[in-house]
Short mmCIF file of C-alpha atoms and ligand atoms in Angstrom, two decimals:
data_model
loop_
_atom_site.label_atom_id
_atom_site.label_comp_id
_atom_site.label_asym_id
_atom_site.label_seq_id
_atom_site.Cartn_x
_atom_site.Cartn_y
_atom_site.Cartn_z
CA MET F 166 -1.78 7.04 -14.42
CA LYS F 167 0.96 6.75 -11.99
CA ALA F 168 2.65 3.39 -11.25
CA PHE F 169 0.99 2.84 -7.86
CA ASP F 170 -2.48 3.68 -9.28
CA ALA F 171 -1.88 0.98 -11.81
CA THR F 172 -1.05 -1.60 -9.22
CA GLN F 173 -3.99 -0.53 -7.15
CA TYR F 174 -6.31 -0.76 -10.11
CA TYR F 175 -5.24 -4.45 -10.61
CA PHE F 176 -5.63 -5.07 -6.83
CA ASP F 177 -9.24 -3.49 -6.90
CA ARG F 178 -10.28 -5.35 -9.87
CA ALA F 179 -9.54 -8.69 -8.32
CA ALA F 180 -10.67 -7.73 -4.95
CA ASN F 181 -14.03 -6.74 -6.43
CA LEU F 182 -14.49 -10.50 -7.35
CA MET F 183 -13.56 -11.68 -3.80
CA ASP F 184 -15.34 -11.86 -0.50
CA LEU F 185 -13.29 -9.08 1.26
CA SER F 186 -14.65 -6.36 3.59
CA GLU F 187 -13.79 -2.80 2.67
CA ASN F 188 -11.72 -2.44 5.96
CA ILE F 189 -9.50 -5.52 5.02
CA ARG F 190 -9.09 -4.26 1.55
CA ARG F 191 -7.91 -0.91 2.82
CA LEU F 192 -5.52 -2.61 5.21
CA LEU F 193 -4.05 -4.87 2.55
CA ALA F 194 -3.49 -2.04 0.15
CA THR F 195 -1.80 0.25 2.66
CA PRO F 196 1.96 0.15 2.94
CA LYS F 197 3.30 -0.59 6.50
CA ARG F 198 6.17 1.81 6.34
CA GLU F 199 7.82 4.21 3.81
CA ILE F 200 11.35 5.29 4.29
CA GLN F 201 13.07 8.18 2.37
CA VAL F 202 16.72 9.10 3.08
CA GLN F 203 19.30 11.43 1.92
CA VAL F 204 22.36 9.68 0.29
CA ALA F 205 25.13 12.13 0.33
CA VAL F 206 28.62 11.08 -0.97
CA GLU F 207 31.92 12.44 -2.13
CA ARG F 208 32.44 11.86 -5.88
CA ASP F 209 35.82 10.84 -7.33
CA ASN F 210 36.52 14.44 -8.28
CA GLY F 211 35.97 15.61 -4.71
CA GLU F 212 32.54 17.25 -5.32
CA VAL F 213 29.64 16.37 -3.08
CA ALA F 214 26.64 14.64 -4.63
CA THR F 215 23.29 14.10 -2.92
CA PHE F 216 20.72 11.52 -3.96
CA ILE F 217 17.42 10.35 -2.52
CA GLY F 218 17.05 6.76 -1.47
CA TYR F 219 13.73 4.95 -0.74
CA ARG F 220 12.58 1.73 0.85
CA VAL F 221 8.93 0.96 1.01
CA GLN F 222 7.87 -1.94 3.28
CA HIS F 223 4.48 -3.04 2.08
CA ASP F 224 3.42 -5.99 4.06
CA ASN F 225 4.90 -8.66 6.45
CA THR F 226 2.01 -10.74 7.25
CA ARG F 227 3.43 -13.86 5.68
CA GLY F 228 6.96 -13.32 6.63
CA PRO F 229 10.00 -10.92 6.30
CA MET F 230 9.52 -8.33 3.56
CA LYS F 231 11.42 -9.04 0.38
CA GLY F 232 12.19 -6.98 -2.67
CA GLY F 233 14.76 -5.52 -4.99
CA LEU F 234 16.87 -2.40 -4.81
CA ARG F 235 16.78 -0.35 -8.11
CA TYR F 236 19.38 2.30 -9.16
CA HIS F 237 17.82 4.36 -11.94
CA GLN F 238 17.42 8.08 -12.48
CA ASP F 239 13.61 7.93 -12.62
CA VAL F 240 13.11 6.09 -9.23
CA ASP F 241 10.52 7.97 -7.00
CA LEU F 242 8.40 7.19 -4.08
CA ASP F 243 5.39 6.35 -6.20
CA GLU F 244 7.34 3.83 -8.34
CA VAL F 245 8.94 2.08 -5.24
CA ARG F 246 5.54 1.98 -3.48
CA SER F 247 3.97 0.33 -6.53
CA LEU F 248 6.85 -2.20 -6.86
CA ALA F 249 6.64 -2.94 -3.02
CA ALA F 250 3.01 -3.87 -3.42
CA LEU F 251 3.75 -5.98 -6.39
CA MET F 252 6.16 -7.98 -4.22
CA THR F 253 3.60 -8.76 -1.62
CA TRP F 254 1.24 -10.25 -4.28
CA LYS F 255 4.19 -11.97 -6.04
CA THR F 256 5.60 -13.74 -2.98
CA ALA F 257 2.03 -14.92 -2.16
CA VAL F 258 1.33 -16.14 -5.69
CA VAL F 259 4.33 -18.33 -5.62
CA ASN F 260 3.69 -19.25 -1.99
CA ILE F 261 7.07 -18.50 -0.32
CA PRO F 262 7.00 -17.24 3.26
CA TYR F 263 7.75 -13.53 2.67
CA GLY F 264 5.91 -10.31 2.43
CA GLY F 265 6.82 -7.51 0.10
CA ALA F 266 9.13 -4.38 -0.05
CA LYS F 267 11.09 -2.51 -2.60
CA GLY F 268 13.95 0.09 -2.59
CA GLY F 269 15.70 2.40 -4.89
CA ILE F 270 17.98 5.38 -5.32
CA ALA F 271 17.34 8.09 -7.85
CA VAL F 272 20.70 7.91 -9.59
CA ASN F 273 21.86 6.95 -13.08
CA PRO F 274 24.52 4.22 -12.28
CA SER F 275 25.90 4.42 -15.83
CA GLN F 276 27.37 7.99 -15.01
CA LEU F 277 29.16 6.73 -11.82
CA SER F 278 32.37 4.94 -11.33
CA PRO F 279 32.30 1.63 -9.47
CA TRP F 280 33.92 3.46 -6.45
CA GLU F 281 31.14 6.02 -6.44
CA LEU F 282 28.46 3.25 -6.64
CA GLU F 283 30.12 1.46 -3.83
CA ARG F 284 30.05 4.66 -1.67
CA ILE F 285 26.43 5.25 -2.45
CA THR F 286 25.36 1.72 -1.58
CA ARG F 287 27.37 1.82 1.82
CA LYS F 288 25.86 5.30 2.69
CA PHE F 289 22.36 4.02 1.89
CA VAL F 290 22.95 0.95 4.23
CA ASP F 291 24.25 3.55 6.86
CA GLU F 292 20.87 5.26 6.67
CA ILE F 293 18.47 2.27 6.63
CA HIS F 294 20.31 -0.67 8.39
CA ASP F 295 18.15 -0.63 11.52
CA LEU F 296 15.02 -1.00 9.51
CA VAL F 297 16.14 -3.96 7.43
CA GLY F 298 17.67 -7.38 8.19
CA PRO F 299 17.34 -11.16 7.68
CA ASP F 300 14.15 -11.39 9.70
CA THR F 301 12.70 -7.97 8.73
CA ASP F 302 13.29 -6.84 5.19
CA ILE F 303 15.69 -8.38 2.62
CA PRO F 304 16.77 -6.59 -0.40
CA ALA F 305 17.98 -8.05 -3.79
CA PRO F 306 19.17 -6.93 -7.14
CA ASP F 307 16.88 -5.09 -9.47
CA MET F 308 17.47 -2.68 -12.45
CA GLY F 309 20.80 -0.98 -12.15
CA THR F 310 22.09 -3.15 -9.33
CA ASN F 311 23.79 -6.58 -9.36
CA ALA F 312 25.72 -9.16 -7.25
CA ALA F 313 28.52 -6.55 -6.59
CA VAL F 314 26.05 -4.06 -5.05
CA MET F 315 24.66 -6.89 -2.87
CA ALA F 316 28.18 -7.72 -1.63
CA TRP F 317 28.81 -4.11 -0.60
CA PHE F 318 25.37 -4.05 1.09
CA MET F 319 26.11 -7.15 3.09
CA ASN F 320 29.54 -6.02 4.12
CA GLN F 321 28.23 -2.71 5.35
CA TYR F 322 25.34 -4.24 7.10
CA SER F 323 27.67 -6.62 8.93
CA LYS F 324 29.68 -3.79 10.30
CA TYR F 325 26.56 -2.85 12.38
CA HIS F 326 25.04 -6.21 13.06
CA GLY F 327 27.67 -8.84 12.80
CA PHE F 328 27.82 -11.84 10.36
CA ALA F 329 24.43 -11.85 8.61
CA PRO F 330 24.71 -13.16 4.98
CA ALA F 331 20.96 -13.55 4.72
CA CYS F 332 20.47 -9.76 5.05
CA VAL F 333 20.47 -9.47 1.23
CA THR F 334 20.18 -11.99 -1.58
CA GLY F 335 21.66 -12.05 -5.18
CA LYS F 336 25.12 -12.08 -3.73
CA PRO F 337 28.14 -13.40 -5.56
CA VAL F 338 28.29 -17.17 -5.41
CA GLU F 339 31.83 -16.79 -3.83
CA LEU F 340 30.34 -14.72 -1.02
CA HIS F 341 27.40 -16.68 0.32
CA GLY F 342 25.39 -16.35 -2.96
CA LEU F 343 23.30 -19.14 -4.59
CA PRO F 344 24.37 -20.94 -7.71
CA GLY F 345 21.63 -20.12 -10.30
CA ARG F 346 20.28 -16.98 -8.55
CA GLU F 347 21.45 -14.75 -11.34
CA GLU F 348 19.82 -16.76 -14.11
CA ALA F 349 16.63 -17.47 -12.13
CA THR F 350 14.32 -14.67 -13.32
CA GLY F 351 15.18 -15.26 -16.97
CA ARG F 352 15.00 -19.05 -16.43
CA GLY F 353 11.46 -18.67 -14.99
CA VAL F 354 10.44 -16.53 -17.96
CA GLY F 355 11.64 -19.52 -20.16
CA ILE F 356 9.80 -22.00 -17.94
CA PHE F 357 6.61 -20.06 -18.37
CA ALA F 358 7.03 -19.51 -22.05
CA TYR F 359 7.31 -23.21 -22.37
CA LYS F 360 4.18 -23.98 -20.26
CA LEU F 361 2.06 -21.33 -22.11
CA ALA F 362 3.14 -22.77 -25.41
CA SER F 363 2.21 -26.17 -24.31
CA ARG F 364 -1.23 -25.08 -23.06
CA LEU F 365 -1.84 -23.34 -26.28
CA LYS F 366 -0.48 -26.22 -28.44
CA ARG F 367 2.03 -23.93 -30.01
CA LYS F 368 5.49 -25.25 -31.09
CA PRO F 369 8.39 -23.35 -29.72
CA SER F 370 10.17 -23.51 -33.00
CA GLU F 371 7.22 -21.75 -34.73
CA THR F 372 7.02 -19.04 -31.98
CA ARG F 373 8.76 -15.81 -32.90
CA VAL F 374 9.91 -13.75 -29.86
CA ALA F 375 10.90 -10.20 -29.23
CA ILE F 376 12.52 -9.22 -25.91
CA GLN F 377 12.84 -5.64 -24.69
CA GLY F 378 15.80 -5.14 -22.36
CA PHE F 379 19.03 -7.10 -22.40
CA GLY F 380 20.10 -7.01 -18.72
CA ASN F 381 20.10 -9.68 -16.20
CA VAL F 382 16.50 -10.68 -17.10
CA GLY F 383 16.50 -10.25 -20.80
CA THR F 384 19.79 -12.05 -21.49
CA HIS F 385 18.92 -15.09 -19.49
CA ALA F 386 15.48 -15.16 -20.88
CA ALA F 387 16.95 -15.04 -24.47
CA LYS F 388 19.35 -17.83 -23.56
CA PHE F 389 16.75 -20.19 -22.21
CA LEU F 390 14.30 -19.60 -24.89
CA HIS F 391 16.86 -20.09 -27.56
CA GLU F 392 17.83 -23.46 -25.83
CA SER F 393 14.09 -24.42 -25.83
CA GLU F 394 14.01 -23.74 -29.60
CA PHE F 395 11.95 -20.69 -29.50
CA LYS F 396 12.93 -18.29 -32.43
CA VAL F 397 14.13 -15.07 -30.86
CA VAL F 398 13.95 -12.48 -33.71
CA ALA F 399 14.52 -9.16 -31.72
CA VAL F 400 16.32 -7.92 -28.60
CA SER F 401 16.86 -4.41 -27.41
CA ASP F 402 18.66 -2.41 -24.78
CA VAL F 403 18.67 1.33 -24.06
CA SER F 404 20.59 1.89 -27.35
CA GLY F 405 17.56 0.58 -29.37
CA GLY F 406 16.37 -2.73 -30.94
CA TYR F 407 18.03 -5.34 -33.18
CA TYR F 408 15.79 -7.27 -35.45
CA ARG F 409 16.30 -10.30 -37.72
CA PRO F 410 13.04 -11.87 -39.01
CA GLY F 411 14.59 -15.18 -39.60
CA GLY F 412 15.99 -15.49 -36.12
CA LEU F 413 18.97 -13.95 -34.21
CA ASN F 414 22.12 -15.85 -33.57
CA VAL F 415 21.37 -15.62 -29.84
CA PRO F 416 24.82 -17.11 -28.60
CA ALA F 417 26.56 -14.58 -30.81
CA VAL F 418 24.41 -11.57 -29.53
CA LEU F 419 25.00 -12.65 -25.87
CA GLN F 420 28.87 -12.86 -26.51
CA TYR F 421 28.69 -9.49 -28.29
CA ALA F 422 27.05 -7.83 -25.14
CA LEU F 423 29.29 -9.79 -22.84
CA GLU F 424 32.42 -8.25 -24.48
CA ARG F 425 30.91 -4.71 -24.13
CA GLN F 426 29.71 -4.46 -20.48
CA GLY F 427 26.28 -5.63 -21.40
CA HIS F 428 25.73 -3.14 -24.28
CA LEU F 429 24.34 -3.88 -27.80
CA THR F 430 25.38 -0.69 -29.39
CA GLY F 431 27.07 -1.22 -32.69
CA TYR F 432 25.61 -4.78 -33.33
CA THR F 433 25.51 -5.08 -37.13
CA GLU F 434 24.02 -8.60 -37.73
CA ALA F 435 20.51 -7.45 -37.46
CA GLU F 436 18.28 -4.55 -38.60
CA LYS F 437 18.37 -1.65 -36.24
CA ILE F 438 15.01 -0.62 -34.93
CA THR F 439 13.72 1.61 -31.97
CA ASN F 440 12.48 0.24 -28.78
CA ALA F 441 8.95 1.57 -29.70
CA GLN F 442 9.18 -0.43 -33.05
CA LEU F 443 10.24 -3.62 -31.18
CA LEU F 444 7.03 -3.55 -29.04
CA GLU F 445 4.89 -3.55 -32.19
CA LEU F 446 6.70 -6.18 -34.26
CA ASP F 447 4.81 -8.99 -36.00
CA VAL F 448 5.85 -11.67 -33.49
CA ASP F 449 4.04 -14.48 -31.49
CA LEU F 450 5.50 -13.62 -28.07
CA LEU F 451 6.45 -10.27 -26.66
CA ILE F 452 8.63 -9.99 -23.53
CA PRO F 453 9.11 -6.57 -22.06
CA ALA F 454 12.12 -7.12 -19.64
CA ALA F 455 13.24 -3.48 -19.09
CA LEU F 456 11.13 -0.69 -17.67
CA GLY F 457 7.58 -0.40 -16.39
CA GLY F 458 4.71 1.48 -18.17
CA VAL F 459 5.89 0.70 -21.74
CA LEU F 460 2.49 -0.84 -23.03
CA THR F 461 0.04 2.02 -22.94
CA ALA F 462 -3.31 3.35 -24.32
CA GLU F 463 -1.32 4.92 -27.14
CA ASN F 464 0.53 1.78 -28.50
CA ALA F 465 -1.58 -1.09 -27.20
CA ALA F 466 -3.71 -1.39 -30.25
CA ARG F 467 -0.64 -1.69 -32.48
CA VAL F 468 0.91 -4.51 -30.40
CA LYS F 469 0.62 -7.63 -32.59
CA ALA F 470 1.81 -10.23 -30.46
CA PRO F 471 -1.02 -12.56 -29.18
CA LEU F 472 1.16 -13.48 -26.11
CA ILE F 473 2.88 -11.31 -23.72
CA ILE F 474 4.99 -12.47 -20.74
CA GLU F 475 5.74 -9.54 -18.38
CA ALA F 476 9.34 -10.17 -17.37
CA ALA F 477 9.63 -6.50 -16.25
CA ASN F 478 7.64 -5.19 -13.33
CA GLY F 479 4.51 -3.19 -14.36
CA PRO F 480 5.14 -2.99 -18.11
CA THR F 481 1.37 -2.84 -18.88
CA LEU F 482 -0.79 0.14 -17.91
CA PRO F 483 -4.36 -0.52 -17.15
CA GLU F 484 -5.73 1.01 -20.35
CA ALA F 485 -3.42 -1.19 -22.42
CA ASP F 486 -4.48 -4.24 -20.33
CA ALA F 487 -8.12 -3.61 -21.20
CA ILE F 488 -7.29 -3.34 -24.88
CA PHE F 489 -5.40 -6.74 -24.67
CA ASP F 490 -8.23 -8.43 -22.67
CA GLU F 491 -10.93 -7.29 -25.26
CA ARG F 492 -8.75 -8.53 -28.13
CA GLY F 493 -7.91 -11.95 -26.42
CA THR F 494 -4.11 -11.13 -26.04
CA ILE F 495 -2.79 -13.51 -23.34
CA VAL F 496 -0.81 -11.63 -20.78
CA LEU F 497 1.12 -13.63 -18.15
CA PRO F 498 1.36 -10.97 -15.36
CA ASP F 499 4.53 -9.64 -13.76
CA ILE F 500 3.62 -11.03 -10.34
CA LEU F 501 3.96 -14.51 -11.72
CA ALA F 502 6.09 -14.11 -14.93
CA ASN F 503 9.20 -12.71 -13.15
CA ALA F 504 8.74 -14.49 -9.77
CA GLY F 505 11.68 -16.84 -10.56
CA GLY F 506 14.01 -14.22 -9.12
CA VAL F 507 12.34 -13.90 -5.70
CA THR F 508 11.85 -17.71 -5.53
CA ALA F 509 15.63 -18.27 -6.02
CA SER F 510 16.31 -15.37 -3.49
CA TYR F 511 14.16 -17.37 -1.07
CA PHE F 512 16.43 -20.46 -1.71
CA GLU F 513 19.57 -18.30 -1.05
CA TRP F 514 18.11 -16.95 2.19
CA VAL F 515 17.27 -20.68 3.32
CA GLN F 516 20.96 -21.61 2.26
CA ASN F 517 22.32 -18.78 4.30
CA ARG F 518 20.33 -19.67 7.40
CA GLN F 519 21.19 -23.29 7.02
CA HIS F 520 24.87 -22.43 6.41
CA TYR F 521 24.79 -25.10 3.83
CA GLN F 522 25.60 -24.46 0.08
CA TRP F 523 23.00 -25.65 -2.29
CA GLY F 524 23.96 -27.10 -5.70
CA LEU F 525 22.83 -25.83 -9.09
CA ASN F 526 20.74 -28.81 -9.92
CA ARG F 527 18.77 -28.63 -6.64
CA VAL F 528 18.14 -24.88 -7.28
CA ARG F 529 16.88 -25.59 -10.83
CA GLN F 530 14.66 -28.49 -9.70
CA GLU F 531 13.10 -26.62 -6.91
CA LEU F 532 12.68 -23.54 -9.00
CA ASP F 533 10.87 -25.49 -11.59
CA HIS F 534 8.63 -27.16 -8.94
CA VAL F 535 7.68 -23.86 -7.29
CA LEU F 536 6.92 -21.99 -10.44
CA SER F 537 5.14 -24.90 -12.11
CA ALA F 538 2.71 -25.25 -9.15
CA ALA F 539 2.20 -21.38 -9.26
CA PHE F 540 1.45 -21.50 -12.87
CA GLU F 541 -1.04 -24.29 -12.71
CA SER F 542 -2.94 -22.76 -9.85
CA VAL F 543 -3.28 -19.42 -11.74
CA TRP F 544 -4.23 -21.00 -15.07
CA GLU F 545 -6.85 -23.26 -13.32
CA LEU F 546 -8.33 -20.35 -11.48
CA ALA F 547 -8.36 -18.15 -14.58
CA SER F 548 -10.21 -21.00 -16.52
CA GLN F 549 -12.73 -21.71 -13.70
CA ARG F 550 -13.63 -18.13 -12.95
CA LYS F 551 -13.23 -17.02 -16.57
CA VAL F 552 -10.86 -14.13 -15.78
CA SER F 553 -7.60 -12.96 -17.20
CA LEU F 554 -4.41 -14.58 -15.85
CA ARG F 555 -3.61 -11.34 -14.13
CA THR F 556 -6.77 -11.15 -12.29
CA ALA F 557 -6.49 -14.81 -11.26
CA ALA F 558 -2.86 -14.27 -10.02
CA TYR F 559 -4.02 -11.35 -7.98
CA ILE F 560 -6.96 -13.30 -6.50
CA VAL F 561 -4.50 -16.14 -5.52
CA GLY F 562 -2.03 -13.58 -4.01
CA ILE F 563 -4.65 -11.34 -2.15
CA GLY F 564 -6.50 -14.51 -0.89
CA ARG F 565 -3.33 -15.84 0.75
CA VAL F 566 -2.28 -12.48 2.32
CA GLY F 567 -5.91 -11.79 3.36
CA ARG F 568 -6.33 -15.17 5.11
CA ALA F 569 -3.05 -14.90 6.86
CA THR F 570 -3.98 -11.36 8.03
CA ILE F 571 -7.16 -12.56 9.50
CA LEU F 572 -5.65 -15.66 11.15
CA GLY F 573 -2.87 -13.73 12.66
CA GLY F 574 -5.12 -11.18 14.17
CA ILE F 575 -4.99 -7.41 13.70
CA LEU F 576 -4.74 -5.84 17.08
P1 NAD R 286 19.19 -4.68 -15.65
O1 NAD R 286 19.60 -3.32 -15.22
O2 NAD R 286 20.11 -5.79 -15.55
O3 NAD R 286 18.82 -4.52 -17.28
C1 NAD R 286 17.95 -3.57 -17.77
C2 NAD R 286 17.99 -3.55 -19.35
O4 NAD R 286 16.99 -2.55 -19.72
C3 NAD R 286 19.40 -3.16 -19.91
O5 NAD R 286 19.51 -3.93 -21.07
C4 NAD R 286 19.02 -1.62 -20.34
O6 NAD R 286 19.91 -1.20 -21.40
C5 NAD R 286 17.54 -1.72 -20.64
N1 NAD R 286 16.87 -0.43 -20.76
C6 NAD R 286 17.02 0.59 -19.79
N2 NAD R 286 16.38 1.64 -20.12
C7 NAD R 286 15.64 1.22 -21.29
C8 NAD R 286 14.72 1.89 -22.17
N3 NAD R 286 14.28 3.11 -21.92
N4 NAD R 286 14.25 1.17 -23.23
C9 NAD R 286 14.68 -0.08 -23.37
N5 NAD R 286 15.55 -0.71 -22.74
C10 NAD R 286 16.04 -0.04 -21.60
O7 NAD R 286 17.80 -4.97 -15.04
P2 NAD R 286 17.08 -6.29 -14.78
O8 NAD R 286 17.53 -6.80 -13.54
O9 NAD R 286 17.29 -7.18 -15.96
O10 NAD R 286 15.56 -5.88 -14.70
C11 NAD R 286 14.70 -5.73 -15.72
C12 NAD R 286 13.31 -5.74 -15.34
O11 NAD R 286 12.93 -6.96 -14.70
C13 NAD R 286 12.89 -4.65 -14.32
O12 NAD R 286 11.61 -4.27 -14.56
C14 NAD R 286 13.02 -5.44 -12.91
O13 NAD R 286 12.16 -4.78 -11.99
C15 NAD R 286 12.50 -6.77 -13.42
N6 NAD R 286 12.79 -7.84 -12.46
C16 NAD R 286 14.16 -8.16 -12.28
C17 NAD R 286 14.48 -9.23 -11.52
C18 NAD R 286 15.96 -9.66 -11.25
O14 NAD R 286 16.19 -10.81 -10.75
N7 NAD R 286 16.94 -8.92 -11.61
C19 NAD R 286 13.51 -9.97 -10.84
C20 NAD R 286 12.17 -9.66 -11.08
C21 NAD R 286 11.86 -8.54 -11.93
#
C-alpha cells in the first residue's frame, strides 16, 4: 500500500462513522494543488545536478497551509501528498488556524556539502516563491532539514517579497525563530507519554521505552522521557539500534551524538541491534521517530510493546494497525502525537506577525495547554464512541475541517 492510500484508508474509516455526504468526503480528500519543480544546481565540483522538488497544498479552509519540507532520497509525490493530508487533519486536531501542506526534495542531504544544500534550498525557493508565503503556505523543518535550511529559505524568499519572517517556521532563534520550537515535537511526545501513562495508571519508572530515530524528534523525546523518569532502553539511527535492558545513560548518548553531527555510529555502551530488532523489543512503549511505513503486516504481530506513540509521520500501515487494534495495542496516532512541532510553529508565526519575541516559559506553557486539550478531546471521543485513538483523532480533525468548509461556502 502506498503512503497516500494509507492516509486515505484512515480518513475513510473515520468518515464512515460520520454524517458526511459523499461529495463533501471527496472534496475534503482531494488536494487543492500539487506542485512539482526542477531543482538544478551546480555542485562544488562544477558538475550540474538536477533534483525534483515537490509541494502539495492539501487544504486551506481553516487558514494558511502549513507543513514541513523534507530532504530525503525516497521523497516522491505520493509520499508528499500523504504527508500534506496528514497536516490538514493534524492542525485541525490541535485546533490551530491552519490548513495542511507538505514539501520535499528527492535528495540525500548526507551526500551534499552545506554549500550545495544552501544552493538547492535557494533554487527551490526560486521555483515556488509565488505559491507560498505567510498568508498562503508556510514551510517548516522535517526529516533532513533544520533551522539553517529555514534561514536560507527565509532569506531567499525575502529577496522576492521583502521582509517576511513569517514565511517559514523553525528558524534559528537568532533570526526570528521561537525559543523552544526545536524541542517542541519531542517535548510533545514526552507530554503525551506522561498523559497516556497516567490514564493507564502506569508508573514512568516502570515503563521501558524504545525509540527509533535519533534526529530532532528522537533526541528531544529521549531527553524529556528520561527527565520524566521513563526508562529509555533502546535508541537508533540510520546506523542501527543501541540497546541496554537496564536503561541507557540518556545524557551520555545525547552527548555522544552531539559530538558526532548527530550520529550514533560506534556507541559501545550498549548492545548493537538492527532497526528491525528495535521495533520488536520487549518494551512497554515503542516510539517510531524516523521514517514512515515501518510497522507492517510482516512485523506487526512480533511487536511486543502494548503502547505505541507515533512520533514519525505515517509509521503504521493499515494492515499493522488492524493487528494492533485486534490485540488491544494502544496507538497514539501521528496526527496527535507529533503535533507539538506544528503547534510551536504556529506560536513562531504569531510571534513573527506580532514582532514580539516570546519567552521559553510562555512557549512551553501554551504548548502544554494546546496539546493537553487535544489529548483530552481525542481520549474522550475514543471512550465515548468505542473507537481507536486514531479513528477518534480523525473524527475530530475531519469534523472541524468539514464544518469550516460548509460554513465558508464552496462556490
Ligand atoms: P531528522 O532528520 O532530524 O532525524 C531523522 C532520524 O532518523 C535520524 O536519526 C536518522 O539517522 C534516522 N533514520 C533515517 N533513516 C532511517 C532508517 N532507515 N532507519 C532508522 N532510522 C533512520 O528528522 P526529524 O525531524 O527528527 O523527523 C523524524 C520524523 O518525525 C519524521 O517522520 C518527521 O516527518 C516527523 N516529524 C518531525 C517534526 C519536526 O518538528 N522535526 C514534526 C512532526 C513530525
